[in-house]
Coordinates of C-alpha atoms in Angstrom, one line a residue:
X1235 CA 269.4 240.0 126.3
X1236 CA 268.6 241.6 122.6
X1237 CA 265.4 241.9 121.5
X1238 CA 263.8 241.2 117.8
X1239 CA 262.6 244.1 116.5
X1240 CA 258.5 242.9 115.9
X1241 CA 256.5 244.0 113.1
X1242 CA 254.7 247.2 113.6
X1243 CA 251.6 247.6 114.5
X1244 CA 249.1 250.3 114.0
X1245 CA 246.5 252.6 116.1
X1246 CA 244.2 251.9 113.6
X1247 CA 241.1 251.3 115.3
X1248 CA 239.9 248.5 112.2
X1249 CA 243.1 247.3 112.6
X1250 CA 243.0 245.8 116.1
X1251 CA 242.9 242.1 115.3
X1252 CA 246.8 242.8 113.0
X1253 CA 247.9 244.8 117.0
X1254 CA 246.6 241.0 119.3
X1255 CA 248.3 239.0 116.7
X1256 CA 251.7 241.9 116.8
X1257 CA 251.5 242.3 120.9
X1258 CA 251.2 238.1 120.8
X1259 CA 254.4 237.2 118.1
X1260 CA 256.2 240.0 120.0
X1261 CA 256.3 238.6 123.3
X1262 CA 256.8 234.8 121.5
X1263 CA 259.8 236.3 119.8
X1264 CA 261.3 238.2 122.9
X1265 CA 259.5 236.2 125.5
X1266 CA 258.1 238.2 128.3
X1267 CA 258.3 241.4 128.5
X1268 CA 256.1 244.4 130.3
X1269 CA 253.3 247.1 128.5
X1270 CA 256.7 249.7 128.2
X1271 CA 258.7 246.5 126.5
X1272 CA 256.5 246.2 124.7
X1273 CA 255.6 249.7 122.8
X1274 CA 259.0 250.5 122.5
X1275 CA 259.4 247.5 120.0
X1276 CA 255.6 247.7 118.2
X1277 CA 255.5 251.2 117.6
X1278 CA 251.9 251.1 119.8
X1279 CA 251.0 253.7 122.5
X1280 CA 250.6 252.8 124.8
X1281 CA 247.4 253.0 125.9
X1282 CA 247.0 251.1 123.1
X1283 CA 249.0 248.5 123.9
X1284 CA 247.1 248.8 128.2
X1285 CA 244.2 247.8 126.1
X1286 CA 245.7 244.7 124.1
X1287 CA 247.3 243.1 127.3
X1288 CA 244.5 243.2 129.9
X1289 CA 241.9 241.8 126.5
X1290 CA 244.0 239.1 125.8
X1291 CA 244.9 238.8 129.3
X1292 CA 241.7 238.1 130.1
X1293 CA 241.1 236.2 127.0
X1294 CA 243.6 233.3 129.1
X1295 CA 246.7 234.3 126.7
X1296 CA 248.8 236.5 128.1
X1297 CA 249.7 235.6 132.1
X1298 CA 251.6 238.2 133.9
X1299 CA 254.9 236.5 134.6
X1300 CA 256.5 237.7 139.0
X1301 CA 257.1 242.1 138.9
X1302 CA 260.6 243.4 137.9
X1303 CA 261.7 245.8 139.7
X1304 CA 262.9 248.9 138.3
X1305 CA 264.7 251.6 139.9
X1306 CA 262.2 254.1 140.4
X1307 CA 258.1 254.0 140.8
X1308 CA 256.1 251.0 140.7
X1309 CA 258.2 247.7 139.4
X1310 CA 257.0 247.0 136.3
X1311 CA 255.0 243.0 135.7
X1312 CA 256.5 241.0 132.8
X1313 CA 254.3 239.3 130.4
X1314 CA 254.6 236.0 128.3
X1315 CA 252.9 233.9 125.8
X1316 CA 250.5 231.9 129.2
X1317 CA 250.5 227.6 126.9
X1318 CA 247.3 226.4 128.2
X1319 CA 245.7 229.5 126.9
X1320 CA 245.0 227.8 122.9
X1321 CA 245.7 224.2 121.8
X1322 CA 246.1 223.6 117.8
X1323 CA 245.8 219.6 116.3
X1324 CA 248.1 219.0 113.2
X1325 CA 247.8 216.4 110.5
X1326 CA 250.1 215.5 108.4
X1327 CA 248.9 212.7 105.4
X1328 CA 251.1 211.6 103.3
X1329 CA 251.6 207.8 101.5
X1330 CA 252.5 205.8 104.1
X1331 CA 252.0 207.5 107.7
X1332 CA 248.7 209.6 109.2
X1333 CA 250.6 211.2 111.8
X1334 CA 248.2 213.5 114.0
X1335 CA 249.5 216.4 117.7
X1336 CA 248.4 218.5 119.6
X1337 CA 249.9 221.5 120.5
X1338 CA 249.6 223.9 123.2
X1339 CA 250.1 227.7 122.7
X1340 CA 254.2 228.0 123.6
X1341 CA 253.6 224.8 121.1
X1342 CA 255.3 222.3 122.7
X1343 CA 253.4 219.3 121.7
X1344 CA 250.9 217.2 124.5
X1345 CA 249.9 213.9 122.7
X1346 CA 250.7 212.1 119.3
X1347 CA 248.7 210.0 117.3
X1348 CA 250.1 207.3 114.5
X1349 CA 249.4 205.5 111.5
X1350 CA 250.3 203.0 108.6
X1351 CA 248.7 204.3 105.4
X1352 CA 249.2 203.2 102.0
X1353 CA 248.5 205.7 98.7
X1354 CA 245.5 206.9 100.8
X1355 CA 243.0 207.9 98.8
X1356 CA 239.4 210.2 100.2
X1357 CA 237.6 207.8 100.8
X1358 CA 240.2 205.6 103.6
X1359 CA 242.0 208.9 104.7
X1360 CA 239.3 211.4 105.9
X1361 CA 237.2 209.1 108.5
X1362 CA 241.1 208.2 109.7
X1363 CA 242.2 211.5 109.7
X1364 CA 238.8 212.8 112.0
X1365 CA 238.8 209.5 114.2
X1366 CA 242.7 210.3 115.2
X1367 CA 241.8 214.9 116.1
X1368 CA 239.0 213.2 118.4
X1369 CA 241.6 210.5 120.4
X1370 CA 243.8 213.3 120.4
X1371 CA 241.6 215.6 122.3
X1372 CA 240.9 212.3 124.7
X1373 CA 244.4 211.6 124.5
X1374 CA 245.7 215.3 125.9
X1375 CA 241.9 215.7 127.7
X1376 CA 242.3 220.0 126.6
X1377 CA 239.2 222.2 126.9
X1378 CA 237.4 222.0 123.4
X1379 CA 236.9 225.4 124.1
X1380 CA 240.7 226.2 123.5
X1381 CA 240.6 225.0 120.7
X1382 CA 241.9 227.1 118.2
X1383 CA 241.7 224.5 115.0
X1384 CA 242.5 222.4 112.2
X1385 CA 246.0 222.6 110.4
X1386 CA 246.9 219.6 107.4
X1387 CA 249.7 219.2 105.6
X1388 CA 249.3 216.8 103.0
X1389 CA 252.0 216.7 99.6
X1390 CA 251.4 219.3 97.0
X1391 CA 250.3 220.6 93.8
X1392 CA 247.0 222.0 95.0
X1393 CA 244.7 222.0 91.7
X1394 CA 246.9 221.5 88.5
X1395 CA 245.3 219.6 85.9
X1396 CA 248.1 217.0 85.2
X1397 CA 250.2 217.1 88.3
X1398 CA 247.6 216.9 91.0
X1399 CA 247.3 213.2 92.3
X1400 CA 250.3 212.1 89.6
X1401 CA 251.8 209.8 89.4
X1402 CA 253.5 208.1 92.5
X1403 CA 255.1 211.0 94.1
X1404 CA 251.5 212.5 94.9
X1405 CA 248.3 211.2 96.1
X1406 CA 246.2 209.8 94.5
X1407 CA 241.9 211.2 93.7
X1408 CA 243.1 214.1 96.1
X1409 CA 242.1 216.6 92.4
X1410 CA 239.7 218.6 92.9
X1411 CA 238.6 217.9 96.3
X1412 CA 238.0 220.4 99.8
X1413 CA 240.0 218.5 102.0
X1414 CA 239.6 221.5 104.7
X1415 CA 235.8 221.8 103.9
X1416 CA 234.6 217.6 104.6
X1417 CA 237.6 217.7 107.4
X1418 CA 235.0 220.6 108.8
X1419 CA 232.0 218.6 108.3
X1420 CA 233.3 215.9 110.2
X1421 CA 235.1 217.4 113.1
X1422 CA 233.4 220.8 114.2
X1423 CA 236.6 221.9 113.6
X1424 CA 237.6 225.1 111.3
X1425 CA 240.5 223.3 108.8
X1426 CA 243.8 225.1 107.4
X1427 CA 245.0 223.0 104.9
X1428 CA 248.8 224.3 103.6
X1429 CA 250.9 221.8 101.8
X1430 CA 253.8 220.0 103.4
X1431 CA 257.1 221.3 102.5
X1432 CA 255.2 224.6 103.5
X1433 CA 253.5 223.3 106.8
X1434 CA 257.8 221.9 107.3
X1435 CA 258.9 225.9 106.8
X1436 CA 256.7 226.6 109.4
X1437 CA 257.9 224.3 112.7
X1438 CA 262.2 224.5 111.2
X1439 CA 261.4 228.3 111.5
X1440 CA 259.4 227.7 115.2
X1441 CA 261.5 224.7 116.4
X1442 CA 264.1 224.0 114.2
X1443 CA 267.6 226.1 112.7
X1444 CA 265.4 228.7 111.5
X1445 CA 264.3 230.4 114.2
X1446 CA 265.9 233.2 113.5
X1447 CA 266.2 234.2 110.1
X1448 CA 263.8 236.2 108.5
X1449 CA 263.9 234.7 105.0
X1450 CA 264.9 231.1 104.0
X1451 CA 263.9 228.4 101.4
X1452 CA 263.3 225.2 103.5
X1453 CA 263.4 222.0 101.2
X1454 CA 261.2 219.3 101.5
X1455 CA 263.4 216.3 100.4
X1456 CA 260.3 213.6 100.9
X1457 CA 258.6 211.0 98.4
X1458 CA 259.4 213.7 96.1
X1459 CA 260.4 217.5 96.7
X1460 CA 259.5 220.8 97.4
X1461 CA 260.1 224.0 99.1
X1462 CA 258.5 225.8 101.7
X1463 CA 259.5 229.4 101.2
X1464 CA 260.0 232.4 104.4
X1465 CA 260.4 235.9 102.3
X1466 CA 261.0 238.9 104.2
X1467 CA 259.6 237.4 107.6
X1468 CA 256.6 236.5 106.0
X1469 CA 255.5 233.0 104.8
X1470 CA 254.8 233.0 100.7
X1471 CA 252.6 230.9 99.6
X1472 CA 251.7 231.7 95.7
X1473 CA 248.3 232.8 94.5
X1474 CA 247.0 228.9 94.3
X1475 CA 249.4 228.0 97.3
X1476 CA 251.4 226.4 95.0
X1477 CA 254.6 228.8 96.0
X1478 CA 258.0 225.9 96.2
X1479 CA 256.5 223.1 93.3
X1480 CA 260.7 223.3 92.7
X1481 CA 260.6 219.8 92.2
X1482 CA 259.3 219.4 89.1
X1483 CA 261.2 221.9 87.5
X1484 CA 264.2 220.4 84.7
X1485 CA 268.0 221.0 86.0
X1486 CA 268.9 218.1 83.3
X1487 CA 266.5 219.2 79.8
X1488 CA 265.7 216.2 77.7
X1489 CA 266.4 213.8 81.0
X1490 CA 263.9 211.2 83.3
X1491 CA 260.2 211.1 82.0
X1492 CA 258.5 213.0 84.8
X1493 CA 254.9 211.9 85.0
X1494 CA 253.6 215.8 84.9
X1495 CA 254.8 214.6 81.1
X1496 CA 258.3 217.2 81.4
X1497 CA 261.7 215.4 81.6
X1498 CA 264.7 215.9 83.9
X1499 CA 262.8 217.2 86.9
X1500 CA 264.6 217.5 89.9
X1501 CA 262.4 215.2 91.8
X1502 CA 263.6 212.6 89.4
X1503 CA 266.6 213.3 90.8
X1504 CA 266.6 213.8 94.8
X1505 CA 264.0 212.4 96.5
X1506 CA 263.1 209.2 98.6
X1507 CA 261.5 207.9 95.2
X1508 CA 264.4 208.4 92.7
X1509 CA 266.7 206.1 94.7
X1510 CA 264.7 204.0 95.4
X1511 CA 264.5 203.6 91.5
X1512 CA 268.4 204.5 90.6
X1513 CA 269.1 201.5 92.6
X1514 CA 266.6 199.4 91.4
X1515 CA 264.9 198.6 94.5
X1516 CA 261.9 196.9 95.3
X1517 CA 258.6 198.9 95.6
X1518 CA 259.6 202.4 95.6
X1519 CA 255.8 202.6 96.4
X1520 CA 256.6 201.6 99.3
X1521 CA 260.6 203.8 99.3
X1522 CA 261.8 203.1 102.9
X1523 CA 263.4 206.1 104.6
X1524 CA 265.2 203.2 107.5
X1525 CA 266.3 201.6 104.6
X1526 CA 268.5 203.7 102.2
X1527 CA 269.7 205.0 106.2
X1528 CA 270.8 201.5 105.7
X1529 CA 272.7 201.0 102.9
X1530 CA 274.8 204.6 103.2
X1531 CA 275.8 203.0 106.9
X1532 CA 277.1 199.7 104.8
X1533 CA 278.9 202.2 102.2
X1534 CA 276.4 200.2 99.7
X1535 CA 278.2 201.4 96.5
X1536 CA 275.0 202.9 94.3
X1537 CA 274.1 204.2 97.3
X1538 CA 277.3 206.5 96.8
X1539 CA 276.4 206.2 93.1
X1540 CA 273.2 207.7 93.8
X1541 CA 274.1 210.3 95.8
X1542 CA 277.1 211.2 92.9
X1543 CA 274.1 212.2 91.2
X1544 CA 271.8 213.8 93.2
X1545 CA 274.6 216.2 94.2
X1546 CA 275.1 218.5 91.2
X1547 CA 270.6 218.2 89.7
X1548 CA 270.4 219.8 94.4
X1549 CA 273.3 222.2 93.7
X1550 CA 271.7 223.3 91.0
X1551 CA 267.7 224.2 92.8
X1552 CA 270.4 225.8 95.7
X1553 CA 272.0 228.3 92.9
X1554 CA 268.0 228.9 91.0
X1555 CA 266.2 229.6 94.6
X1556 CA 269.7 232.2 95.6
X1557 CA 269.6 233.4 91.9
X1558 CA 265.4 234.3 92.4
X1559 CA 264.9 234.5 96.3
X1560 CA 268.4 235.9 97.7
X1561 CA 267.0 233.8 101.4
X1562 CA 269.8 234.4 103.7
X1563 CA 269.8 230.1 103.9
X1564 CA 269.0 227.5 101.7
X1565 CA 267.1 224.0 104.8
X1566 CA 267.0 221.1 103.7
X1567 CA 264.3 218.2 105.1
X1568 CA 261.8 216.3 105.2
X1569 CA 261.3 212.3 105.1
X1570 CA 265.0 211.5 103.8
X1571 CA 267.0 209.6 106.6
X1572 CA 269.0 213.0 108.5
X1573 CA 272.5 211.0 108.6
X1574 CA 271.6 210.7 104.5
X1575 CA 271.0 215.1 104.2
X1576 CA 274.0 215.5 105.7
X1577 CA 276.1 213.1 103.4
X1578 CA 274.6 215.4 100.0
X1579 CA 275.3 218.5 101.9
X1580 CA 278.7 217.1 102.5
X1581 CA 278.8 217.2 99.5
X1582 CA 277.3 220.4 97.9
X1583 CA 280.7 222.0 98.0
X1584 CA 281.5 224.0 96.1
X1585 CA 278.2 225.5 95.2
X1586 CA 277.5 227.6 92.8
X1587 CA 278.4 231.2 92.6
X1588 CA 275.2 233.3 93.2
X1589 CA 274.1 236.6 94.8
X1590 CA 274.8 234.7 98.0
X1591 CA 278.5 234.2 96.9
X1592 CA 280.1 236.7 100.1
X1593 CA 282.2 237.4 102.8
X1594 CA 280.0 239.0 104.3
X1595 CA 277.5 236.3 105.6
X1596 CA 276.5 235.2 108.5
X1597 CA 274.6 233.1 107.8
X1598 CA 276.0 229.3 106.3
X1599 CA 274.4 228.8 102.6
X1600 CA 272.3 225.6 103.6
X1601 CA 272.3 223.1 107.4
X1602 CA 270.9 220.6 108.1
X1603 CA 267.1 221.0 109.3
X1604 CA 267.1 221.0 113.0
X1605 CA 263.2 219.7 114.2
X1606 CA 263.1 216.7 112.8
X1607 CA 260.2 213.6 111.6
X1608 CA 257.5 215.6 112.7
X1609 CA 258.2 218.9 111.4
X1610 CA 255.3 218.8 109.1
X1611 CA 253.5 217.7 110.9
X1612 CA 254.7 220.4 113.5
X1613 CA 253.8 222.9 111.4
X1614 CA 251.0 222.2 111.1
X1615 CA 249.9 222.2 114.5
X1616 CA 251.0 226.3 113.7
X1617 CA 248.8 226.8 111.2
X1618 CA 246.3 227.7 113.3
X1619 CA 248.2 229.6 116.3
X1620 CA 249.6 231.6 113.5
X1621 CA 246.5 232.8 111.6
X1622 CA 245.0 233.3 115.1
X1623 CA 248.9 235.6 116.9
X1624 CA 251.1 236.3 114.1
X1625 CA 250.4 239.6 112.6
X1626 CA 252.7 238.3 109.4
X1627 CA 251.6 234.6 108.6
X1628 CA 248.8 235.7 105.8
X1629 CA 250.3 239.3 105.6
X1630 CA 251.2 239.1 101.9
X1631 CA 247.1 237.4 101.0
X1632 CA 245.4 239.6 102.7
X1633 CA 247.3 243.0 104.4
X1634 CA 246.5 245.5 106.3
X1635 CA 245.1 248.8 105.3

């Protein structure tokens, strides 16, 4: 088995918490490891590793596995992540659904709840989300003392006057609303909030096609369109947590009007809402992914026309992302049905010439996501676990000195 080199730790005493995360992430990435193997992969001293492993075992985050028989001396004891060492709740709020899950430390889903909503305001949504959280705890019978927190995913952008809560692709009434503080008040549990595209990128990296990638862009095609960014192994969120709002880049100057005030924005051409508008379907505020999948299966000529029109703006957006960020790949996913995403992906060639146009590349320039429709809510559930265990989660925001 080829072991993945871990991010290096530091022996500075003030970075003890960072080093704990380094050890956990190294084991999560590579599987069960002996102390010697952890020390080799992290560049931490044997004594530091020994101390950290003892602390993590005592805290129930690591567990010893069957010993490995070595050539000489005492057999090495491998340590693995203890799934029951911690739990987290993931919540996702969108225009038509509120979804909640409980996952353990290994990422296994222990419970799931889904409720239908209709473009919910904070007044309606917050009690509902708090109730889902309580129901998840009761249903999964988890030890509340081991609950690491709540992660919540919802459409962005956040806190941008004239864009947040504006238009049919945004949720109404959420501008400047203290989501994390209010949900924490209602539940008594620490809350982390991210936009749905960033949460989906986390989910895809943990459970999908990006598991072994250090740099990728996840394009979340939902009611609107956004992107989650992993760059050099780091989750990048931007100075105001709004990095990746590419749905509002202009791909058609002077094109279709957008509710953000511009014309020709990407999500006016590539999104659930864009498909409904192009097909002149009734009730676009409740755009159904299932209906779009049915139209594709029937070979509907209007739907084929939308696909043909959506491909070039999507191709242009991929070109911009490749030129600006040089990712290993761009992953397509979101609420759009998988067959529709696959149909879009199959029509993208030839992609524009960019810095990604090299014969030496090992990964296709575009991949279709594999983590499924729960990608965002699983990523949301991973937010508290990442903040507890992953040294790279917020390192671009808070570098270790």
